[in-house]
CSV table of C-alpha atoms in Angstrom, one decimal:
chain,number,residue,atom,x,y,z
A,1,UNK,CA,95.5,-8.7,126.3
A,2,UNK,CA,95.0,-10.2,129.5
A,3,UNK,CA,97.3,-11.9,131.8
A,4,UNK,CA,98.4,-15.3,132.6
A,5,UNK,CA,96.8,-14.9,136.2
A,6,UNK,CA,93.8,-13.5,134.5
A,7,UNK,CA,93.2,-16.4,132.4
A,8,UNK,CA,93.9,-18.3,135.3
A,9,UNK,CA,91.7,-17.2,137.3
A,10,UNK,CA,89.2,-17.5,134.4
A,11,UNK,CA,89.5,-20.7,133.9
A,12,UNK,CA,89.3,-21.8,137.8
A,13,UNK,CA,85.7,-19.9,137.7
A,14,UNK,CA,84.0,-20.6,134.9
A,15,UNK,CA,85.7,-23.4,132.9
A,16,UNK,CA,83.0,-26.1,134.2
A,17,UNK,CA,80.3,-23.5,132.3
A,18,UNK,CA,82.8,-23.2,129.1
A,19,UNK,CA,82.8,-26.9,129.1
A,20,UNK,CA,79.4,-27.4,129.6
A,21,UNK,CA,78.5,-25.3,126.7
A,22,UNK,CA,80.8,-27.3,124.7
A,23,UNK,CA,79.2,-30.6,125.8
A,24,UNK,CA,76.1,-29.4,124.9
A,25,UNK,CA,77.2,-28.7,121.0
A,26,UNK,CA,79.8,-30.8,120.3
A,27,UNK,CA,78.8,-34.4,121.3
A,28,UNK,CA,82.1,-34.9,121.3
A,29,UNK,CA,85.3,-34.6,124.1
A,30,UNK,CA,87.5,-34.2,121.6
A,31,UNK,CA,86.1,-31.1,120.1
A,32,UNK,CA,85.2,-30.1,123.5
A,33,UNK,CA,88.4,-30.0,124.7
A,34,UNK,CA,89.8,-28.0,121.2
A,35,UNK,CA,87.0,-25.3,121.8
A,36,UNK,CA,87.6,-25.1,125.4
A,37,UNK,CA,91.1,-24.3,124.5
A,38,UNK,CA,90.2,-22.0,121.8
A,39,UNK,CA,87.8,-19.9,124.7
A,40,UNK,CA,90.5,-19.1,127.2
A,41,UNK,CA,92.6,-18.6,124.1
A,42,UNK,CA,90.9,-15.9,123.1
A,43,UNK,CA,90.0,-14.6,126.7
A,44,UNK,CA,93.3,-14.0,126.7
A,45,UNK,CA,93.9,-12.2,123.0
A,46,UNK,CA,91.1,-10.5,123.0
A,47,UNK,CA,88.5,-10.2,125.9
A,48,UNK,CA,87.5,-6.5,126.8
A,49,UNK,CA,87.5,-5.1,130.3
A,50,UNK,CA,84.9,-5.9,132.0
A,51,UNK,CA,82.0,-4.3,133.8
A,52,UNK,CA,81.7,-7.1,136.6
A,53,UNK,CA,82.2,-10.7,137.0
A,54,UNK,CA,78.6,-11.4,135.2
A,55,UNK,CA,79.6,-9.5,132.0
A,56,UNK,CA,82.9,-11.4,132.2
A,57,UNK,CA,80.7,-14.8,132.0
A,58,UNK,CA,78.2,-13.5,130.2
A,59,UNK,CA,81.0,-13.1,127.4
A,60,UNK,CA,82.8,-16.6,127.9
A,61,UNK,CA,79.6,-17.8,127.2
A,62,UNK,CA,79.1,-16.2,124.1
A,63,UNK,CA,82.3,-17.0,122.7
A,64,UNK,CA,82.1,-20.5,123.1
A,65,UNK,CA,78.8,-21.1,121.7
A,66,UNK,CA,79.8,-19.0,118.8
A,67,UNK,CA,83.2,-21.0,119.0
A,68,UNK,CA,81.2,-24.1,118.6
A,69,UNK,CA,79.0,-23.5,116.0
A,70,UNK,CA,81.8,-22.6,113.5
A,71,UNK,CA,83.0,-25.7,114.5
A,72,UNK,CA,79.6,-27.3,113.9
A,73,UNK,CA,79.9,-25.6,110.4
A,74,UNK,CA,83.2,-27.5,109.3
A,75,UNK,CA,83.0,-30.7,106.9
A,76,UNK,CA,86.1,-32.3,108.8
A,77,UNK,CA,85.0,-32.6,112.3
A,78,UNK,CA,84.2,-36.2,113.5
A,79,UNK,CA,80.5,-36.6,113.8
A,80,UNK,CA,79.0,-38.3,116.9
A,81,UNK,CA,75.8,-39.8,118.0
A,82,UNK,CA,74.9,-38.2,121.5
A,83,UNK,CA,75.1,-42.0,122.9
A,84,UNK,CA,78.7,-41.6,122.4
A,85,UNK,CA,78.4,-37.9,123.9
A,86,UNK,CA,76.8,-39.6,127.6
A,87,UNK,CA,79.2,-42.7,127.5
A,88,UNK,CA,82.3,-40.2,127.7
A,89,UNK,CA,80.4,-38.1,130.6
A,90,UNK,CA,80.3,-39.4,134.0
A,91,UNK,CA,76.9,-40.1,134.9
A,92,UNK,CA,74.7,-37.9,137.1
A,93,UNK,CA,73.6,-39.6,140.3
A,94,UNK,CA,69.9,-39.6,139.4
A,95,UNK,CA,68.7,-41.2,136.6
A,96,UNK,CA,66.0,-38.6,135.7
A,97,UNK,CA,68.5,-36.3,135.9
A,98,UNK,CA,70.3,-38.3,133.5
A,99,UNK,CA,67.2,-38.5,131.0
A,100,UNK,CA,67.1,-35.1,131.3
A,101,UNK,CA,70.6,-34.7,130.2
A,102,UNK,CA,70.0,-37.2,127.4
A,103,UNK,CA,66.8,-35.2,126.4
A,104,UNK,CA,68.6,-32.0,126.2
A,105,UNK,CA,71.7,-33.0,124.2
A,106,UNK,CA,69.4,-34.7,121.6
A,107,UNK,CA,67.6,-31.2,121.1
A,108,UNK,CA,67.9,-28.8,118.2
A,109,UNK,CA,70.7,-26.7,119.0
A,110,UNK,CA,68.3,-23.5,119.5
A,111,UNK,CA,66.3,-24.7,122.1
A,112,UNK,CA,69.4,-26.3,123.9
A,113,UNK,CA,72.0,-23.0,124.7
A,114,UNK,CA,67.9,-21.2,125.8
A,115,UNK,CA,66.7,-23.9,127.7
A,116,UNK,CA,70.8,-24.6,129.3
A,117,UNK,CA,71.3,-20.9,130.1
A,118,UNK,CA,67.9,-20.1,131.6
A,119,UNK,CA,67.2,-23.3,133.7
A,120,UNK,CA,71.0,-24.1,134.6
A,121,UNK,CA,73.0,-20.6,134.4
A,122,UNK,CA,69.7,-18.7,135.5
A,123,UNK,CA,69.8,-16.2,133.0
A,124,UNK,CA,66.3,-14.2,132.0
A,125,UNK,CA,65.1,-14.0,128.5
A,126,UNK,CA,66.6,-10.8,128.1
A,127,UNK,CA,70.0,-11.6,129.0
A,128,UNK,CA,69.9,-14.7,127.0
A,129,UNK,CA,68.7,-12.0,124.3
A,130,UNK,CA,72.1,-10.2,124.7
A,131,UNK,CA,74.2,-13.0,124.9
A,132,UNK,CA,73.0,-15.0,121.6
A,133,UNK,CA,72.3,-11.9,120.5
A,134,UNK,CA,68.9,-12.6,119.3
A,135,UNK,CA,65.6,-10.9,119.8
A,136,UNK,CA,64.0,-11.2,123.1
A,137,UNK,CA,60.4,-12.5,122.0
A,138,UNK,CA,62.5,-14.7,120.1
A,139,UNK,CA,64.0,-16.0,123.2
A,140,UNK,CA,60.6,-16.7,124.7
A,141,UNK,CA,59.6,-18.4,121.9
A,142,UNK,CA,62.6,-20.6,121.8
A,143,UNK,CA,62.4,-21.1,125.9
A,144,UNK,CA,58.3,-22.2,125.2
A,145,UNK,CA,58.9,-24.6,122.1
A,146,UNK,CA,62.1,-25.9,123.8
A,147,UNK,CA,60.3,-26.5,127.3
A,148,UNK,CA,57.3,-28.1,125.2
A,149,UNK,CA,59.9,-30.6,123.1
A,150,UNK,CA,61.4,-31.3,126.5
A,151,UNK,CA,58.3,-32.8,127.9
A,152,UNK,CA,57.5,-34.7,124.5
A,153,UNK,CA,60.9,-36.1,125.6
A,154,UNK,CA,60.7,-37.1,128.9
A,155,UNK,CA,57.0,-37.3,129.4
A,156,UNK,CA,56.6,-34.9,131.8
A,157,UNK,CA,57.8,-31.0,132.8
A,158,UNK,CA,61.6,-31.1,133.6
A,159,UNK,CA,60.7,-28.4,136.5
A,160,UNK,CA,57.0,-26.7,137.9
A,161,UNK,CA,58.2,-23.3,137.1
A,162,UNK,CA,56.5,-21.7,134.2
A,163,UNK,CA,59.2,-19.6,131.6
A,164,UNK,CA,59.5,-15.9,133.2
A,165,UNK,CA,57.1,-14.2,130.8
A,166,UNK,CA,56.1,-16.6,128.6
A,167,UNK,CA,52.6,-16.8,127.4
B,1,UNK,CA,67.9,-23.3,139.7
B,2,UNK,CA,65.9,-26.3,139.5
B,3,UNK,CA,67.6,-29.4,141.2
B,4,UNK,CA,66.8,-31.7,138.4
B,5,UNK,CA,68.9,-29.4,135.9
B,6,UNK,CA,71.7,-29.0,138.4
B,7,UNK,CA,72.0,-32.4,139.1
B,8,UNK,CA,72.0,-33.2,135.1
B,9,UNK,CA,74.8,-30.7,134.4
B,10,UNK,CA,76.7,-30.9,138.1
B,11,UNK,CA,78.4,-33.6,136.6
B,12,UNK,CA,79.6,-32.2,133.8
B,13,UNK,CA,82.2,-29.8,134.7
B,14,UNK,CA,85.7,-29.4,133.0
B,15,UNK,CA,88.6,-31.8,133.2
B,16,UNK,CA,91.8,-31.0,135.0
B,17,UNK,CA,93.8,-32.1,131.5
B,18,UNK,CA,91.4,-30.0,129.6
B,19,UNK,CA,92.3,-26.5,132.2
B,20,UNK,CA,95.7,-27.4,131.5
B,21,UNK,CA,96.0,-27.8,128.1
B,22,UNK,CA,94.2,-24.5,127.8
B,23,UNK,CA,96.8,-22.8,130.3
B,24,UNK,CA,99.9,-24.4,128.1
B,25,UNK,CA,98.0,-22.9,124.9
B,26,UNK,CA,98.0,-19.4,126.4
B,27,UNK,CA,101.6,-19.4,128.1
B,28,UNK,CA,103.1,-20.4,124.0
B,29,UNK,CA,100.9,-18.0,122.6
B,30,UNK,CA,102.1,-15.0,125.1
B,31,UNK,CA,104.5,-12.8,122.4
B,32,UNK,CA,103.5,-14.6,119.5
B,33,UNK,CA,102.2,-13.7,115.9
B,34,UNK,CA,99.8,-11.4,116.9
B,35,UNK,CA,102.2,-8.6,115.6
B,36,UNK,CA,103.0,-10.6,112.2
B,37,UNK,CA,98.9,-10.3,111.6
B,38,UNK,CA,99.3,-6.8,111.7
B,39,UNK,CA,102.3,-6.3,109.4
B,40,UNK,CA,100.0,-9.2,107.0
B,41,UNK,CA,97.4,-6.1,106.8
B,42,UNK,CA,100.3,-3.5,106.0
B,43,UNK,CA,100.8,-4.8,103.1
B,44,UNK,CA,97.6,-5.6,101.3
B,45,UNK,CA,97.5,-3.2,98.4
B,46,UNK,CA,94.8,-0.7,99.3
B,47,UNK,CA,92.9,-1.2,96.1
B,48,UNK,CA,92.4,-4.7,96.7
B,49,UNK,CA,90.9,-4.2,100.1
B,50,UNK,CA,88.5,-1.4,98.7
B,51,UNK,CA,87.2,-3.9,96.2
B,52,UNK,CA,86.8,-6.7,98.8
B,53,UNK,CA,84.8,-3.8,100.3
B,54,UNK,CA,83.0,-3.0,97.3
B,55,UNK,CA,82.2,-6.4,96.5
B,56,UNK,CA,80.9,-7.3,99.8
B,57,UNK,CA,78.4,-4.4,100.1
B,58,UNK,CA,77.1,-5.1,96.5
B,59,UNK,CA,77.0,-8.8,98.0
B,60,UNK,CA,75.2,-7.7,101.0
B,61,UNK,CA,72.4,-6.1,99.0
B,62,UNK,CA,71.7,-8.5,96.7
B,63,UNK,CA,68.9,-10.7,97.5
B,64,UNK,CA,69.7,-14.3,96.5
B,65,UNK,CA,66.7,-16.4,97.9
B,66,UNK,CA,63.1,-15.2,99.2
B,67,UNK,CA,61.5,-16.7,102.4
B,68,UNK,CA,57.4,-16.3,102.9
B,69,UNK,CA,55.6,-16.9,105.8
B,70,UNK,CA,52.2,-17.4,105.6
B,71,UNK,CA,49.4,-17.1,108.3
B,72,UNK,CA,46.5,-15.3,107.9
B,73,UNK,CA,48.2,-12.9,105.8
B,74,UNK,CA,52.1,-13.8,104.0
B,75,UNK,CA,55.3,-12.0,104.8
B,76,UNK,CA,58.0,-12.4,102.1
B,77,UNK,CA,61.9,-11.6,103.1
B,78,UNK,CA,64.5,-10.9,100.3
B,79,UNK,CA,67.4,-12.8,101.8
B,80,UNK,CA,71.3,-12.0,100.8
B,81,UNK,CA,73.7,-14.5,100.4
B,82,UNK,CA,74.7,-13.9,103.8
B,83,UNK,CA,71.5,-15.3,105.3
B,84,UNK,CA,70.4,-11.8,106.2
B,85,UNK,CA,67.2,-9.9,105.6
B,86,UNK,CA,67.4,-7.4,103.4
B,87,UNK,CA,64.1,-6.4,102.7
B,88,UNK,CA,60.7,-7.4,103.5
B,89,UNK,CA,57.1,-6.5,102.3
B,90,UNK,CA,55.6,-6.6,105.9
B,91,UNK,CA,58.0,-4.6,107.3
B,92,UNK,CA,59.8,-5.2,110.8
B,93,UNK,CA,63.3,-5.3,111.3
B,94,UNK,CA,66.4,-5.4,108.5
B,95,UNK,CA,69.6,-6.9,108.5
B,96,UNK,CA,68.7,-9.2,111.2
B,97,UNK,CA,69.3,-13.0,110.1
B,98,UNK,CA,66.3,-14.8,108.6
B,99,UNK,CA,65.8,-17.0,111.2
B,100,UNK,CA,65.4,-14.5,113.8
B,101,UNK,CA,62.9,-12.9,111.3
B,102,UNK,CA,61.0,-16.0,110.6
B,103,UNK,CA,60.9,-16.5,114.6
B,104,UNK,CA,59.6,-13.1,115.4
B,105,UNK,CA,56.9,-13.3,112.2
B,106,UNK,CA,56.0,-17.0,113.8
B,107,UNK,CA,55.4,-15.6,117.1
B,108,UNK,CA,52.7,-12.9,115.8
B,109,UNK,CA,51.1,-15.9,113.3
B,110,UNK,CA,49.6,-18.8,114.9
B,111,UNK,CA,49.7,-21.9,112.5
B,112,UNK,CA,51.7,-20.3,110.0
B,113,UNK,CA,53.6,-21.9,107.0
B,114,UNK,CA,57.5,-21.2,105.7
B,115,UNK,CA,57.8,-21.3,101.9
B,116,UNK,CA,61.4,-21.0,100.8
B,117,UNK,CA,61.4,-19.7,97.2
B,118,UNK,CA,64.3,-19.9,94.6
B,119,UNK,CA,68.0,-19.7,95.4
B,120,UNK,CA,70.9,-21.9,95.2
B,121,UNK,CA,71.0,-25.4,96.4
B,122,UNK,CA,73.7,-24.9,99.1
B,123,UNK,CA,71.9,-21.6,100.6
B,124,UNK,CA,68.4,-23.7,100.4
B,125,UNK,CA,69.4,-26.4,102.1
B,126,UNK,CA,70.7,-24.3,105.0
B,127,UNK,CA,68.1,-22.1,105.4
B,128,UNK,CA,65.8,-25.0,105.6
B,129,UNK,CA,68.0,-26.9,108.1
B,130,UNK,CA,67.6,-24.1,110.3
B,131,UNK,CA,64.3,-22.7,109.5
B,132,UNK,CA,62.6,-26.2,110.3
B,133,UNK,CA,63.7,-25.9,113.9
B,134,UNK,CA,61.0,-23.1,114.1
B,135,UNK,CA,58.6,-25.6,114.8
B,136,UNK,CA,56.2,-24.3,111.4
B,137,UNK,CA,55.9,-26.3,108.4
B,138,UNK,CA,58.7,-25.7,105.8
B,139,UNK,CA,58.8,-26.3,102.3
B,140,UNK,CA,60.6,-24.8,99.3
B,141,UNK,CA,59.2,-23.7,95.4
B,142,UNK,CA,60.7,-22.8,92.9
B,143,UNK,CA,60.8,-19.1,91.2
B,144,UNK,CA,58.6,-20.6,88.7
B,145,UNK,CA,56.0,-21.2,91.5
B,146,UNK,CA,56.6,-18.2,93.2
B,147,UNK,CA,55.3,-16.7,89.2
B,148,UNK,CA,52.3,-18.3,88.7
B,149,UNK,CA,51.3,-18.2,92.6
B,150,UNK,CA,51.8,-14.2,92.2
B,151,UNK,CA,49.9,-14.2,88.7
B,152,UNK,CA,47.1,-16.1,90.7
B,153,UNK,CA,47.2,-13.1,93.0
B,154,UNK,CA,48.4,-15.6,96.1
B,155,UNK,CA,51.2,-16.5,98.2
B,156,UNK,CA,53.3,-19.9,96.9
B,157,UNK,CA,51.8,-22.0,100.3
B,158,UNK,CA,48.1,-20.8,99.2
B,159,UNK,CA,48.5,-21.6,95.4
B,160,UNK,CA,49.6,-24.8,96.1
B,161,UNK,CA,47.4,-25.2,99.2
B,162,UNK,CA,44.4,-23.7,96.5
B,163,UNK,CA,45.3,-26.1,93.7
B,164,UNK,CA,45.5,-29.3,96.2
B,165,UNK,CA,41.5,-28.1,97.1
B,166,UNK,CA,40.8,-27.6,93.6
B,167,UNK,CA,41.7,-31.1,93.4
B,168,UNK,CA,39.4,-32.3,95.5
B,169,UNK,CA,36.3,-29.0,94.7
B,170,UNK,CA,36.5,-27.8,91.3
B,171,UNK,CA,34.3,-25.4,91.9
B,172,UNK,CA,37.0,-23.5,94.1
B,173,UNK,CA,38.7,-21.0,92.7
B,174,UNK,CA,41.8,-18.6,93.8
B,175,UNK,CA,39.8,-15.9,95.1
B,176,UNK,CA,38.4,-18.1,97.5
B,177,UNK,CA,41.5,-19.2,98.7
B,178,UNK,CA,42.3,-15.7,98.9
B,179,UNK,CA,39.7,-14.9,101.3
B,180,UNK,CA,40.7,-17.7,103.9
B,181,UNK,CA,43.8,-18.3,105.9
B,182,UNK,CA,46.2,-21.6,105.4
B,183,UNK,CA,45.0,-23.0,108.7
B,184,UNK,CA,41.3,-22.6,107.2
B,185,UNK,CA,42.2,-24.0,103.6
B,186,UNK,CA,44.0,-26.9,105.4
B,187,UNK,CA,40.9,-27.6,107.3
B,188,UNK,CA,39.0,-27.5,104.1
B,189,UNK,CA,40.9,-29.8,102.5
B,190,UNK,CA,41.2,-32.4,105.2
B,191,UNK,CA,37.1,-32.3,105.9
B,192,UNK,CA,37.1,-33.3,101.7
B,193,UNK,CA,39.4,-35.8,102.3
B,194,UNK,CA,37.6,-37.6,104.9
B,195,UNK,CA,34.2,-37.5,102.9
B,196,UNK,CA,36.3,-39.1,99.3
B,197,UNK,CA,36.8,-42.7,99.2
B,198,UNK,CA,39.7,-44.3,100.0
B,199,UNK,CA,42.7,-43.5,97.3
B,200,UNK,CA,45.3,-41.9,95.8
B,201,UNK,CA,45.2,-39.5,92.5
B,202,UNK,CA,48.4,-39.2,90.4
B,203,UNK,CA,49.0,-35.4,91.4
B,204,UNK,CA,47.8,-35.6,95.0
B,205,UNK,CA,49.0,-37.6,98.1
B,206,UNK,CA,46.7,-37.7,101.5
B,207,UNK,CA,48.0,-38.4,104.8
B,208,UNK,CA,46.2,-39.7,107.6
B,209,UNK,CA,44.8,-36.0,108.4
B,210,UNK,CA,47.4,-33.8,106.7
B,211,UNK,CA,46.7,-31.8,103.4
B,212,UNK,CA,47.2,-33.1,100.1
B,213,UNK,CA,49.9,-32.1,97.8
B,214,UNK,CA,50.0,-29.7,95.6
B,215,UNK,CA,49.5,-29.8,91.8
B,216,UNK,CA,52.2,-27.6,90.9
B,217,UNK,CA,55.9,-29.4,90.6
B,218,UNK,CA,58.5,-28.6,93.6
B,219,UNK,CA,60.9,-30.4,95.3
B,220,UNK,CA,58.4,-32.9,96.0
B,221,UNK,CA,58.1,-32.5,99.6
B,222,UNK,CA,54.9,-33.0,100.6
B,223,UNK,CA,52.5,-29.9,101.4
B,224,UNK,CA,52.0,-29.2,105.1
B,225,UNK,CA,54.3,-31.5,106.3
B,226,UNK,CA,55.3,-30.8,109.8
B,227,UNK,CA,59.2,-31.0,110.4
């Protein structure tokens, strides 16, 4: 079990990513704000020791999206429209960032946690791999189709950089 | 990081309530029921918990619903009620979920097809939920299909992709479906489209360069329909 100043400092460093995760799921502050809870909640039960400050993210990560698809899964929670989602979040600056925002949240939940965690967190393919715990070609084929129904989106490439590996 | 993604999720960052809220949460659950849990476990009779055991492994194994996909040649996964692989006729990885399966086999077959055969309703519609985020079209038959489709000597997307041709060519028959990809009997079927007149037939629909339907009775969704 970890400590109070643990989770503290947890919290302080990488509740913005916890929350954004849940953003991206839950369309929904409400449930946001439950699963955010539930993370640091079980940071503190149950996280491991960790290797460095990277694995230690790496796992927050993981736990929330898990977190929020089990939540996703339940009959009882309150279901949104992401118009609902973007008039609870304060708006970015630009406004093609804020399509882009819009365009992601409206994605299949695959393509969104590949396509938040590679072009946002920076993660490669392989350590998205480990922290969905999917295959890695799977990966690549989730970051391709999800970059392609991106541009479908916004009519145009939401960056100039090609997917590391991709085909 | 690109600046158009960090100025999209800059903004969204965590709320002071929400890091509080979280804190409160851990400072009541400090020396809580964590111990109870473990007394809970104590006492279930041992039998019990070796029959849950028993029962899930037996549960694990059984295959409940069968998922093809079919390229230029089909891959059919037994699926458990678990949504897991438990065996599959083109090899490749077990006990992996069928999603990731269907992924990886999509990635190795270009313009591939998912046919999701048999099972329960509530397992059906899941799989296909997910499975139609692959990006391939999906479509379900039922075991009855999956029958006469084997007795024909093809997979369930062929048969029904051979008998919407047959429609259209009588002359066709299964073997030469067998001897061409989905992609190739698609193409086949939309070039006899475009030379019939205008019209519908009572077993076949036509979109506007899609494949008919097939004659055999499903779920009605239309053949080749792109999610």
């Amino acid at each position: 079990m970890k400590t109070e100043d643990q989770v503290e400092r947890a919290i302080a460093r990488y509740g913005d990513a916890v929350a954004r995760v849940c953003v991206l799921h839950l369309k929904n502050q409400a449930d946001a704000e439950d699963i955010f809870q539930t993370v640091f909640l079980r940071y503190f039960q149950k996280a491991p020791e960790f290797s460095s400050d990277e694995h230690e993210k790496a796992w927050l990560l993981r736990v929330a999206i898990n977190a929020c698809r089990d939540l996703l899964k339940s009959p009882w929670r309150r279901r949104v429209t992401s118009a609902e989602v973007l008039a609870e979040l304060p708006a970015p600056a630009n406004e093609e960032a804020g399509d882009l925002l819009d365009a992601v949240l409206s994605l299949p939940k695959k393509y969104k946690d590949v396509l938040y965690l590679h072009y946002y967190e920076g993660y490669t393919a392989v350590q998205i791999a480990e922290i969905l715990d999917k295959n890695v070609n799977t990966v690549y084929t989730l970051l391709s189709r999800g970059r392609q129904l991106l541009k479908e989106k916004i009519g145009g490439a939401p960056d100039g950089q090609p997917v590391e590996g991709s085909l | 990081m690109d600046s158009l993604w960090k100025e999209a999720f800059d903004a969204v960052q965590a709320t002071e309530q929400q890091k509080e809220r979280a804190m409160r949460a851990v400072k009541a659950s400090a020396g809580q029921a964590a111990p109870k849990r473990r007394l809970a476990l104590r006492t279930v009779p041992a039998f019990l918990l070796a029959a849950v055991i028993v029962i899930g492994c037996a549960l694990f194994f059984t295959p409940t619903i069968a998922v093809a996909v079919e390229g230029a040649s089909t891959v059919t996964l037994s699926v458990n009620p678990f949504d897991r692989v438990i065996a599959s006729d083109g090899g490749g990885d077990l006990y992996i979920s069928c999603e990731d399966a269907v992924e990886r086999l999509l990635a190795q077959a270009d313009g591939a097809g998912i046919t999701i055969i048999g099972g329960g309703e509530r397992q059906r519609s899941r799989l296909g939920e997910s499975l139609r985020d692959c990006g391939a079209p999906c479509d379900t038959a039922t075991e009855q299909e999956a029958k006469d489709a084997a007795a024909a000597g093809l997979s369930v997307g062929k048969y029904r992709a051979y008998l919407a041709w047959h429609e259209l060519d009588a002359s066709v028959t299964a073997e030469d479906a067998a001897c061409l990809s989905m992609r190739q009997i698609r193409e086949k079927i939309a070039a006899l489209q475009g030379e019939e007149p205008s019209g519908e037939t009572e077993s076949t629909q036509s979109n506007s360069g899609g494949a008919g339907k097939g004659g055999a009775k499903g779920n009605g969704k239309q053949y080749g329909k792109k999610s």
